[in-house]
Tab-separated table of C-alpha atoms in Angstrom:
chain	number	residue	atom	x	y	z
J	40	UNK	CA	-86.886	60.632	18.046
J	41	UNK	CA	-85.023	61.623	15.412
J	42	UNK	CA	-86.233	59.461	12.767
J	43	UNK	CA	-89.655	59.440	14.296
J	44	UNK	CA	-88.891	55.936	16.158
J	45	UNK	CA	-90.523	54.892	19.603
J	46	UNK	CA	-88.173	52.772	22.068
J	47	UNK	CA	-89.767	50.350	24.625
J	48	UNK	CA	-87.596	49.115	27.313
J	49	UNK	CA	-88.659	45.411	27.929
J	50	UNK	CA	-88.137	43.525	30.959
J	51	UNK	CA	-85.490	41.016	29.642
J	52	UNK	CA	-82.943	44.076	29.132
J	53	UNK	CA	-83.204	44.417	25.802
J	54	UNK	CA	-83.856	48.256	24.277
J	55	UNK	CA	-87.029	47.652	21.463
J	56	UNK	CA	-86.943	50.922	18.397
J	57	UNK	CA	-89.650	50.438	16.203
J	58	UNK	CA	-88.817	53.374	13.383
J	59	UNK	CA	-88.407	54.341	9.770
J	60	UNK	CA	-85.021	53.067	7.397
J	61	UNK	CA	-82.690	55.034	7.167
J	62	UNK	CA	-78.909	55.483	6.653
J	63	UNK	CA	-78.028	56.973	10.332
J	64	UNK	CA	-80.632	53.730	11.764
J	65	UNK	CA	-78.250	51.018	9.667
J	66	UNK	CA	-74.917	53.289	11.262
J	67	UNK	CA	-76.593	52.312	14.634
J	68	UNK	CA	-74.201	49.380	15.952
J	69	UNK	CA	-71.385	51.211	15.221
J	70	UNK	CA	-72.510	54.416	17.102
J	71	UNK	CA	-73.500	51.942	19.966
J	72	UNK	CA	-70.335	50.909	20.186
J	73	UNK	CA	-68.344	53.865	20.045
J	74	UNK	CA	-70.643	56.116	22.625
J	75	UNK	CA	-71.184	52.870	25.095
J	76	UNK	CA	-67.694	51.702	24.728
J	77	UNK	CA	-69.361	47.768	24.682
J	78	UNK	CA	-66.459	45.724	25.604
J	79	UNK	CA	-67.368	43.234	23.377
J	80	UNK	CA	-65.322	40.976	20.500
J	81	UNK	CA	-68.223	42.124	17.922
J	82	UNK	CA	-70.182	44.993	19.029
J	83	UNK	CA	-72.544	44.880	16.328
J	84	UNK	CA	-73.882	41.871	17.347
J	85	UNK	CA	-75.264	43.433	19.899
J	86	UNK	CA	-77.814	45.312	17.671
J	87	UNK	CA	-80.857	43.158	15.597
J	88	UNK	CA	-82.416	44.775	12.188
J	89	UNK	CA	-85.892	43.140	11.415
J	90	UNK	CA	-87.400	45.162	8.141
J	91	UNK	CA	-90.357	44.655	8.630
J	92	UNK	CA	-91.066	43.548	4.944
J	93	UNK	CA	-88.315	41.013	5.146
J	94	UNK	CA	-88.467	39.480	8.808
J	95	UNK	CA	-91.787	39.939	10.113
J	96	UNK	CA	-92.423	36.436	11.174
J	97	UNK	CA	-89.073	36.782	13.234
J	98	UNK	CA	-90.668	39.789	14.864
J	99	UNK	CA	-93.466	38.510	15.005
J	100	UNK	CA	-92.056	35.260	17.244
J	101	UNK	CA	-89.532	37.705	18.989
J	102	UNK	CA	-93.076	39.424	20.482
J	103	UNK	CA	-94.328	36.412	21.484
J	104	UNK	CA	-91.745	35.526	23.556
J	105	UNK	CA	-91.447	38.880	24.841
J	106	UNK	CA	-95.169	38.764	25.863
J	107	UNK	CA	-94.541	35.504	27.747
J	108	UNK	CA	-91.898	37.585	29.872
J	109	UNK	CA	-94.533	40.026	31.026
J	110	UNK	CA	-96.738	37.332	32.903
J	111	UNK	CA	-94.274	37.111	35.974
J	112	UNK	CA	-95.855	34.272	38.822
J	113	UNK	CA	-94.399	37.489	41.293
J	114	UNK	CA	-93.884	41.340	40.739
J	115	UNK	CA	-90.008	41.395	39.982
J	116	UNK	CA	-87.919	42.945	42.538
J	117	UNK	CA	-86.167	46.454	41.853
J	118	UNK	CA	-82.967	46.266	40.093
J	119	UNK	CA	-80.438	47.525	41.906
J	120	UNK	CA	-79.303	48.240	45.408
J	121	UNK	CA	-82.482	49.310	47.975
J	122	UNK	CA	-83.470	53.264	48.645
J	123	UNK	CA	-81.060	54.907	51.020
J	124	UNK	CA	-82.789	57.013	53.542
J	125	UNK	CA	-81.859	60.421	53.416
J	126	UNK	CA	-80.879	60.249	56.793
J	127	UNK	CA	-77.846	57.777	56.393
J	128	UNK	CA	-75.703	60.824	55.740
J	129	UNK	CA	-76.442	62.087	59.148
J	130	UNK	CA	-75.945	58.734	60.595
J	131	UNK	CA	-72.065	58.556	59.442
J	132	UNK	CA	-71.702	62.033	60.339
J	133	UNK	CA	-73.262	61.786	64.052
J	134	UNK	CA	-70.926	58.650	64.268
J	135	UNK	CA	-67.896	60.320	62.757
J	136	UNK	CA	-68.451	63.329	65.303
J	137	UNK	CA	-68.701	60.792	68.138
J	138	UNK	CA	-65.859	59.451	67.326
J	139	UNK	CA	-63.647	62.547	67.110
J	140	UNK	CA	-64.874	63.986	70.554
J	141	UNK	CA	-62.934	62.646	73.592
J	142	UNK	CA	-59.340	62.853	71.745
J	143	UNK	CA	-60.241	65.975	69.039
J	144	UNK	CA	-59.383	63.428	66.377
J	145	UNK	CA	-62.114	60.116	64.755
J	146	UNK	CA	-59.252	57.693	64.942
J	147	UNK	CA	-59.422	54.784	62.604
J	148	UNK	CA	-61.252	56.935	60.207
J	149	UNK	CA	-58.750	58.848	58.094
J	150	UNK	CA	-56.380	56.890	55.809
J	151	UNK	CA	-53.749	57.759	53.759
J	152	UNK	CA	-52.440	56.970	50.346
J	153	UNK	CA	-49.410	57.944	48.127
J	154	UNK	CA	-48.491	59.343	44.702
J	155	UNK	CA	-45.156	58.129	43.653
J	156	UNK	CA	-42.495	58.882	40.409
J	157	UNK	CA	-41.378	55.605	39.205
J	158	UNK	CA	-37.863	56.256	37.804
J	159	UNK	CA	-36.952	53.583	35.547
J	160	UNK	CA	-32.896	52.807	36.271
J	161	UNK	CA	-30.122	50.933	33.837
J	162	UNK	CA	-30.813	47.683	35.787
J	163	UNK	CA	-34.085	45.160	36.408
J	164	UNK	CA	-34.680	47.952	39.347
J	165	UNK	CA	-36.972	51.034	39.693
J	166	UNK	CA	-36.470	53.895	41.740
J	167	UNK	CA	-39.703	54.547	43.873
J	168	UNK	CA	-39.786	58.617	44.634
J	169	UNK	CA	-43.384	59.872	46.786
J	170	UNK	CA	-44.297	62.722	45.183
J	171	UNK	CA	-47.576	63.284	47.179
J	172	UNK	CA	-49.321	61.758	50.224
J	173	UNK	CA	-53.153	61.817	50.023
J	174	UNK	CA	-55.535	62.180	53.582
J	175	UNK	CA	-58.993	61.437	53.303
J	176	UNK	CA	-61.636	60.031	55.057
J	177	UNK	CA	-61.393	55.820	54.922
J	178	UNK	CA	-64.612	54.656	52.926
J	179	UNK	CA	-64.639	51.557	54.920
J	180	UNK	CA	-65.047	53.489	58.007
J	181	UNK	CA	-67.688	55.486	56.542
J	182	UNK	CA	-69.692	52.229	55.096
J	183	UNK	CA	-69.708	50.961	58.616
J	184	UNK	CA	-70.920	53.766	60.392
J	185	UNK	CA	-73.872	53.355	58.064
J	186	UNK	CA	-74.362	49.090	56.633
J	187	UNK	CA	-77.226	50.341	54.312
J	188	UNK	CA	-75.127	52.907	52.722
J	189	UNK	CA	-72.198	50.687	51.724
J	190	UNK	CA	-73.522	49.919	48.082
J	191	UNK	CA	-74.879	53.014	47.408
J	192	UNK	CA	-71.637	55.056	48.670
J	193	UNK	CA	-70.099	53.093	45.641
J	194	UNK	CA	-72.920	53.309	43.483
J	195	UNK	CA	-73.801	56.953	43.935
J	196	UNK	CA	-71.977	59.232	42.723
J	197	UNK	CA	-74.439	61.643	44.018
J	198	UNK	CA	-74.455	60.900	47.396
J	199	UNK	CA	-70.824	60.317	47.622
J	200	UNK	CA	-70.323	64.071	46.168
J	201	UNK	CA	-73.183	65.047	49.180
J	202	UNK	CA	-71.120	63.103	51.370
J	203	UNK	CA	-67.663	64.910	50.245
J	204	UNK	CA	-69.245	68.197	50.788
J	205	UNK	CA	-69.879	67.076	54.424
J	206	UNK	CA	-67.027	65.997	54.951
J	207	UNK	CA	-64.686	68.359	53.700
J	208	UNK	CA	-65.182	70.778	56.883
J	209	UNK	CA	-64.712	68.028	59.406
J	210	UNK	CA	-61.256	66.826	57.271
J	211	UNK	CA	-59.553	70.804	57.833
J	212	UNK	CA	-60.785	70.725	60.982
J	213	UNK	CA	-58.940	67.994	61.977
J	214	UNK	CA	-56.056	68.884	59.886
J	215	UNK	CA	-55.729	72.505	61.149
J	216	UNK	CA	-55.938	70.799	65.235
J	217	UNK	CA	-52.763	68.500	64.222
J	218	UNK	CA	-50.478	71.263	62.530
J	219	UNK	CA	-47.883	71.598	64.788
J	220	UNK	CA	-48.042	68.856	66.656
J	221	UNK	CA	-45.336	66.243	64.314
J	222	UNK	CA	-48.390	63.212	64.051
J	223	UNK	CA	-49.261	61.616	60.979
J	224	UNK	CA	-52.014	64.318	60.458
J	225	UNK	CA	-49.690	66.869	60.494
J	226	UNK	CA	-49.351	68.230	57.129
J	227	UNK	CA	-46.179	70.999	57.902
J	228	UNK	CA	-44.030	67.821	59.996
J	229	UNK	CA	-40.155	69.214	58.673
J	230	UNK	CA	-39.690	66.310	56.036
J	231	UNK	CA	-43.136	65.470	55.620
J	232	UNK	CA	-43.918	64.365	52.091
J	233	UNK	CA	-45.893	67.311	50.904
J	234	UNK	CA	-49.760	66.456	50.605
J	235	UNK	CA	-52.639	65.964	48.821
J	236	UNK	CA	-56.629	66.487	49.892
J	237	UNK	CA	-59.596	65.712	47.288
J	238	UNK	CA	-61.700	68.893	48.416
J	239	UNK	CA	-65.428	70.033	46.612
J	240	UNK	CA	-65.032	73.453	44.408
J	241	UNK	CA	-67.086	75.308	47.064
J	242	UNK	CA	-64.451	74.053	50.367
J	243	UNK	CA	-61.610	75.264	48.188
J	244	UNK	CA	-63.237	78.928	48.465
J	245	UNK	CA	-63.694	78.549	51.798
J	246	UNK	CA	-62.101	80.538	54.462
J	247	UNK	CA	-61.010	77.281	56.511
J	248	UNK	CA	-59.024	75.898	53.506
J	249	UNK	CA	-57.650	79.214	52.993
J	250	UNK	CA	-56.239	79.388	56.302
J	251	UNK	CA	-54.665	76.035	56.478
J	252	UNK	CA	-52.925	76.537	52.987
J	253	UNK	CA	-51.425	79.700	53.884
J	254	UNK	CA	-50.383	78.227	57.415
J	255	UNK	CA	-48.741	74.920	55.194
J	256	UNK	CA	-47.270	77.363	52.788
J	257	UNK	CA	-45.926	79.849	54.853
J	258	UNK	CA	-44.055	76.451	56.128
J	259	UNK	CA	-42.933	75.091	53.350
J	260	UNK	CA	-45.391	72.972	52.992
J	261	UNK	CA	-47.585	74.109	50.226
J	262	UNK	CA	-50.982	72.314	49.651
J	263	UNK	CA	-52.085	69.808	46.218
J	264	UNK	CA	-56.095	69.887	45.880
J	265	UNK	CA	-57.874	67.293	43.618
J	266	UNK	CA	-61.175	68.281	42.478
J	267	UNK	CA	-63.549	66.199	40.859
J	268	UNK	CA	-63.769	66.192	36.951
J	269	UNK	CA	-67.922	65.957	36.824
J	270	UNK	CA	-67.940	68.868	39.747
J	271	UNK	CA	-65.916	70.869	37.340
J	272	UNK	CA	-67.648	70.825	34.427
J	273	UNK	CA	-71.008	71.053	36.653
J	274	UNK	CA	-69.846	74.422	37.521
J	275	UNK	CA	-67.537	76.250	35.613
J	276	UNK	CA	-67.635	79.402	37.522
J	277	UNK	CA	-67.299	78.107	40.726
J	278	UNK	CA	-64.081	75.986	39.390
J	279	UNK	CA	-62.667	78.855	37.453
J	280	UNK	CA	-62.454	80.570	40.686
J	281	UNK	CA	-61.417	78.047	42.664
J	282	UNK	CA	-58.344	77.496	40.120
J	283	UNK	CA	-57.584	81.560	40.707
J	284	UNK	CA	-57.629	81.060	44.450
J	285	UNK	CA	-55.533	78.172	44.481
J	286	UNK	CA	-53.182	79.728	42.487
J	287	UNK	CA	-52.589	82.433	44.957
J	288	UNK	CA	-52.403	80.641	47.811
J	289	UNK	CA	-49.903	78.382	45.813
J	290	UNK	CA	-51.111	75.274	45.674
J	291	UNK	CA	-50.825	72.810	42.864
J	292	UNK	CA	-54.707	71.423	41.304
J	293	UNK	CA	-55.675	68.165	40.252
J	294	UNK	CA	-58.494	67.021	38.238
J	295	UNK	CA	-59.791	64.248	39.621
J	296	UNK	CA	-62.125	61.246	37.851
J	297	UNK	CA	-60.698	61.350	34.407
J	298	UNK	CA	-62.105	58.369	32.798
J	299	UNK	CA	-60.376	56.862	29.797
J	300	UNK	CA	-63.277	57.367	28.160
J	301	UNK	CA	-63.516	60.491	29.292
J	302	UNK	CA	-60.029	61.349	27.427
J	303	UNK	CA	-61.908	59.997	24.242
J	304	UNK	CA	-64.956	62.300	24.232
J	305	UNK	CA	-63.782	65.919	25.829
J	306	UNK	CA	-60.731	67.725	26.305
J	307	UNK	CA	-60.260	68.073	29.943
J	308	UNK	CA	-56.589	68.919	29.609
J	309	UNK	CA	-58.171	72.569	28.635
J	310	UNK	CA	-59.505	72.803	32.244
J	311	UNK	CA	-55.654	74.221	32.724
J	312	UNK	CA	-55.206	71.522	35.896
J	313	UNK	CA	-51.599	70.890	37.227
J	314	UNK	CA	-52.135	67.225	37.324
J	315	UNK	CA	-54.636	65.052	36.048
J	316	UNK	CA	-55.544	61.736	37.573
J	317	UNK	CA	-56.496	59.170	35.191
J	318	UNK	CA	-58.463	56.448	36.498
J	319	UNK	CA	-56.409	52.985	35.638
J	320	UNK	CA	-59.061	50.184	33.554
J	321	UNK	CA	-58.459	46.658	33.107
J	322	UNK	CA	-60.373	47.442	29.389
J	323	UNK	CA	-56.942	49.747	28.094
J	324	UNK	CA	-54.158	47.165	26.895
J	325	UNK	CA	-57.308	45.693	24.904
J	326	UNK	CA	-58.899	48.474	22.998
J	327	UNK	CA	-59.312	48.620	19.587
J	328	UNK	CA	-56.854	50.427	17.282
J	329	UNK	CA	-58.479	53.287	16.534
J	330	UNK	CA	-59.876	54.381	19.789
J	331	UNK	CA	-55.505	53.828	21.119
J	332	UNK	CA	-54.779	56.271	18.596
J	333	UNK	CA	-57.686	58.257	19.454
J	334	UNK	CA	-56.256	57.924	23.406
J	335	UNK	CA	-52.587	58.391	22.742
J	336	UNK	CA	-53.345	61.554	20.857
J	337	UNK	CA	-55.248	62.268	24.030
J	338	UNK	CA	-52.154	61.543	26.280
J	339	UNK	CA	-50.020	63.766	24.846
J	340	UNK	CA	-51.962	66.454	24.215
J	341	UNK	CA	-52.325	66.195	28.379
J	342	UNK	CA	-48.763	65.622	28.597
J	343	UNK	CA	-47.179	62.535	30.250
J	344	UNK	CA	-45.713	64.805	33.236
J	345	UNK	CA	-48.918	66.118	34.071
J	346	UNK	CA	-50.742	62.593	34.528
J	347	UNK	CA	-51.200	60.649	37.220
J	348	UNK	CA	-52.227	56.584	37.079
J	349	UNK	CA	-54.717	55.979	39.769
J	350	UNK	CA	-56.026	53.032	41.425
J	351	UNK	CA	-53.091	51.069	39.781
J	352	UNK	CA	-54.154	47.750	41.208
J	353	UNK	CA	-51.309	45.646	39.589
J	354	UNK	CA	-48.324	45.409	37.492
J	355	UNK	CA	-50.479	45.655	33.841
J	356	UNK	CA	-51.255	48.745	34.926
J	357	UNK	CA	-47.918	49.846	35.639
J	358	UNK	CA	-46.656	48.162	32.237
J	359	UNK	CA	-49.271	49.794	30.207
J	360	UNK	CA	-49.076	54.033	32.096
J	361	UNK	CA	-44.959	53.017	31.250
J	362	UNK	CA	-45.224	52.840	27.799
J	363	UNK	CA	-47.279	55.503	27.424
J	364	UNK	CA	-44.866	57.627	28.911
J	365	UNK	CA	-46.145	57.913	32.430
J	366	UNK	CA	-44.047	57.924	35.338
J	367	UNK	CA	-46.336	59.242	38.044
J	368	UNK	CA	-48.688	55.967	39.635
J	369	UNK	CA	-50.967	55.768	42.231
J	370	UNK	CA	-52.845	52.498	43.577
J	371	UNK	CA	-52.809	49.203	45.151
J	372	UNK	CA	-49.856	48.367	43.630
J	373	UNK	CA	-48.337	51.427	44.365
J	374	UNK	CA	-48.385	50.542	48.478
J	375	UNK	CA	-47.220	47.100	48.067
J	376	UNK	CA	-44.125	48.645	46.333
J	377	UNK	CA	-43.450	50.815	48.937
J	378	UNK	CA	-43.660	48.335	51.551
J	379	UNK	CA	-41.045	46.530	49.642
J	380	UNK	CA	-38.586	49.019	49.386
J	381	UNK	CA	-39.461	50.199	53.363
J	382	UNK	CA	-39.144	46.283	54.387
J	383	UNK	CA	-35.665	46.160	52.409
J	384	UNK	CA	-34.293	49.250	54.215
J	385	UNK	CA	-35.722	48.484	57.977
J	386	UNK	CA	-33.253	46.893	60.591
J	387	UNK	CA	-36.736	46.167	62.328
J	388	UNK	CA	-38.081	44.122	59.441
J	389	UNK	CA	-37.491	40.299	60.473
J	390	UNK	CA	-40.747	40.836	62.385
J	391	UNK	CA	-43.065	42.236	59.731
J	392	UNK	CA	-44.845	40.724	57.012
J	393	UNK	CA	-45.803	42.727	53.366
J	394	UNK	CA	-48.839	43.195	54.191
J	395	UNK	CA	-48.364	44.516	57.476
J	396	UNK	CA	-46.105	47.273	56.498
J	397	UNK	CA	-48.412	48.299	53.304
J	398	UNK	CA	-51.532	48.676	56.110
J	399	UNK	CA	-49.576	50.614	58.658
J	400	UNK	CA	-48.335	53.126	55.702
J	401	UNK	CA	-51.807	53.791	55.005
J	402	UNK	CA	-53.055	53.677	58.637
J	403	UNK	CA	-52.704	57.299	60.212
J	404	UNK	CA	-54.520	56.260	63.617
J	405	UNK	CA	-51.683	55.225	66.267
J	406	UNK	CA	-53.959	51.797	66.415
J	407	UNK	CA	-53.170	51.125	62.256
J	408	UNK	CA	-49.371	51.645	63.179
J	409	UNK	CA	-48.988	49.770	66.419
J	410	UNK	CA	-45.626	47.271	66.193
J	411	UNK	CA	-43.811	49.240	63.639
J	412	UNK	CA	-40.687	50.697	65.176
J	413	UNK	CA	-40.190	52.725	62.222
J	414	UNK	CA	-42.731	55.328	61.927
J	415	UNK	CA	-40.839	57.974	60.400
J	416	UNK	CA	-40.061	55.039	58.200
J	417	UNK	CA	-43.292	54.994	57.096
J	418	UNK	CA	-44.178	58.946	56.641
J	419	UNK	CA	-41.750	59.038	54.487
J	420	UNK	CA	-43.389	56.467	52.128
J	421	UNK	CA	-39.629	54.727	51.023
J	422	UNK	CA	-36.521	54.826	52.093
J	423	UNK	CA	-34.353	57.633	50.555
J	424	UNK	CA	-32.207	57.376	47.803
């Protein structure tokens, strides 16, 4: 459009701009590459230029073949996953609230996971600290309540932010029924690593969260909220707020969903978050050199000691948040760790596998923790000091 061009999407993928020469049209690789982050060895061959004075026979042919694409023996399928109905959110609800009737809990359903410091010591060792344990909702659990909703609750990011809004209410609830009571739910348990809940903008206002983080912090036990980066920016009032209210009832934010390439194009540091979780990418060791500067400058200006590492699936991903100065991981990798230093400290652990012990320190349901004889091994995420 803005060098009078018209762009035809064609049914082998490729993106078709017939439009005037100009400098900005021959910059167009490059600004491909940059805004699309193509994870490719030469990004500009992913762009053809046909003047049409020069290469119209090779247009020309390119049409023809084109043309044979659009005589299909069957109407193609349609890419990507099928509709959801818009009643699978009330299926995993009515299943979630089935669930949680007979014992006032939805065993099996919650799951926890855990923010740790990674000290770095004088030897080949590393001190693992939890900082934070995080209780949400399992999304396993919720993709079986509903089949059809599995690839869209990881597709969606629209119906998994619907979702999260239901969701959010039926989390304090449960939360506020197990303070007291010394279970895994129980966020104000004396010596219970302090936690972490990814709430929506609008349940942070709420009176129920209000109550529960003035209960916690009146315990010593004061609250961490995530909230999403994309919900933040959707609705800057709402968050600005939110940030003022957590404030007073002293708890710590988080902004959660920070892409790398997110760091690259905005300045969510300004959003004045406590933490921010960046969102680990098998694409950072390899980047080109420019857009590392571009992302280091990025990094500090957020500050190492603000950032968190998530979904930290393996030890690349520890290497690489290290040498940028991060200490503060969260992932995968992050669990198996633990359950390494809890297996190395346990009298019990001759009869526990790795594995084991990394699924019962996420498991919060007395089911996910049967045979460990441990358990407060376990809230506490690793063995002290």
């Amino acid at each position: 459009q803005r060098h009078e061009g018209q762009v035809f999407a064609l049914r082998n993928g490729d993106l078709a701009m017939i439009c005037g020469i100009a400098p900005p049209v021959l910059a167009l690789p490059h600004m491909l590459a940059r805004l699309l982050g193509v994870a490719a060895s030469d990004p500009a061959g992913t762009v053809t230029l046909w003047p049409l004075v020069e290469d119209a026979a090779r247009l020309l042919a390119y049409a023809a073949e084109r043309l044979a694409d659009h005589a299909p023996a069957a109407p193609d399928p349609p890419d990507g996953p099928p509709p959801v109905s818009p009643r699978v959110i009330e299926t995993i609800l009515t299943a979630l609230d089935r669930a949680g009737r007979p014992a006032g809990a939805a065993p099996g359903w919650t799951a926890r996971g855990w923010i740790v410091l990674l000290d770095a010591c004088r030897t080949a060792q590393a001190a693992l600290r939890p900082l934070l344990q995080e209780i949400g909702f399992a999304a396993p659990a919720l993709a079986a309540a509903a089949a059809a909703a599995a690839a869209a609750l990881a597709t969606d990011p629209c119906l998994s932010a619907h979702l999260a809004g239901q969701l959010d209410g039926r989390l304090l609830a449960l939360l506020a029924a197990a303070r007291g009571g010394g279970g895994v739910l129980d966020v104000t348990a004396p010596g219970r690593v302090p936690t972490l809940l990814a709430l929506t903008p609008a349940t942070l206002m709420g009176p129920d969260f209000a109550a529960l983080a003035r209960q916690a912090g009146a315990e010593g036990a004061p609250l961490t909220v995530a909230v999403g980066f994309a919900e933040a920016c959707a609705d800057a009032a709402t968050f600005g707020a939110a940030r003022r209210l957590a404030a007073e009832l002293a708890c710590r934010l988080v902004l959660d969903g920070v892409t790398f390439e997110a760091l690259l194009l905005t300045r969510p540091w300004l959003l004045g978050t406590d933490l921010i979780r960046l969102d680990w990418s098998p694409l950072l060791p390899g980047l080109p050199a420019a857009e590392q500067a571009r992302l280091g400058a990025a990094l500090r200006a957020v500050g190492a000691a603000r950032i968190v590492l998530r979904h930290a699936a393996d030890e690349a991903a520890l290497r690489w948040g290290l040498a940028h100065g991060i200490r503060r991981f969260q992932g995968p990798h992050v669990a198996t760790m633990l359950a390494a230093a809890r297996l190395g400290a346990c009298p019990d652990a001759a009869a526990c596998t790795l594995g084991q012990c990394a699924a019962r320190g996420a498991a919060t349901a007395p089911e996910g923790r049967h045979g460990c004889h441990r358990p407060s091994l376990l809230d506490s995420g690793a063995p002290a000091a």
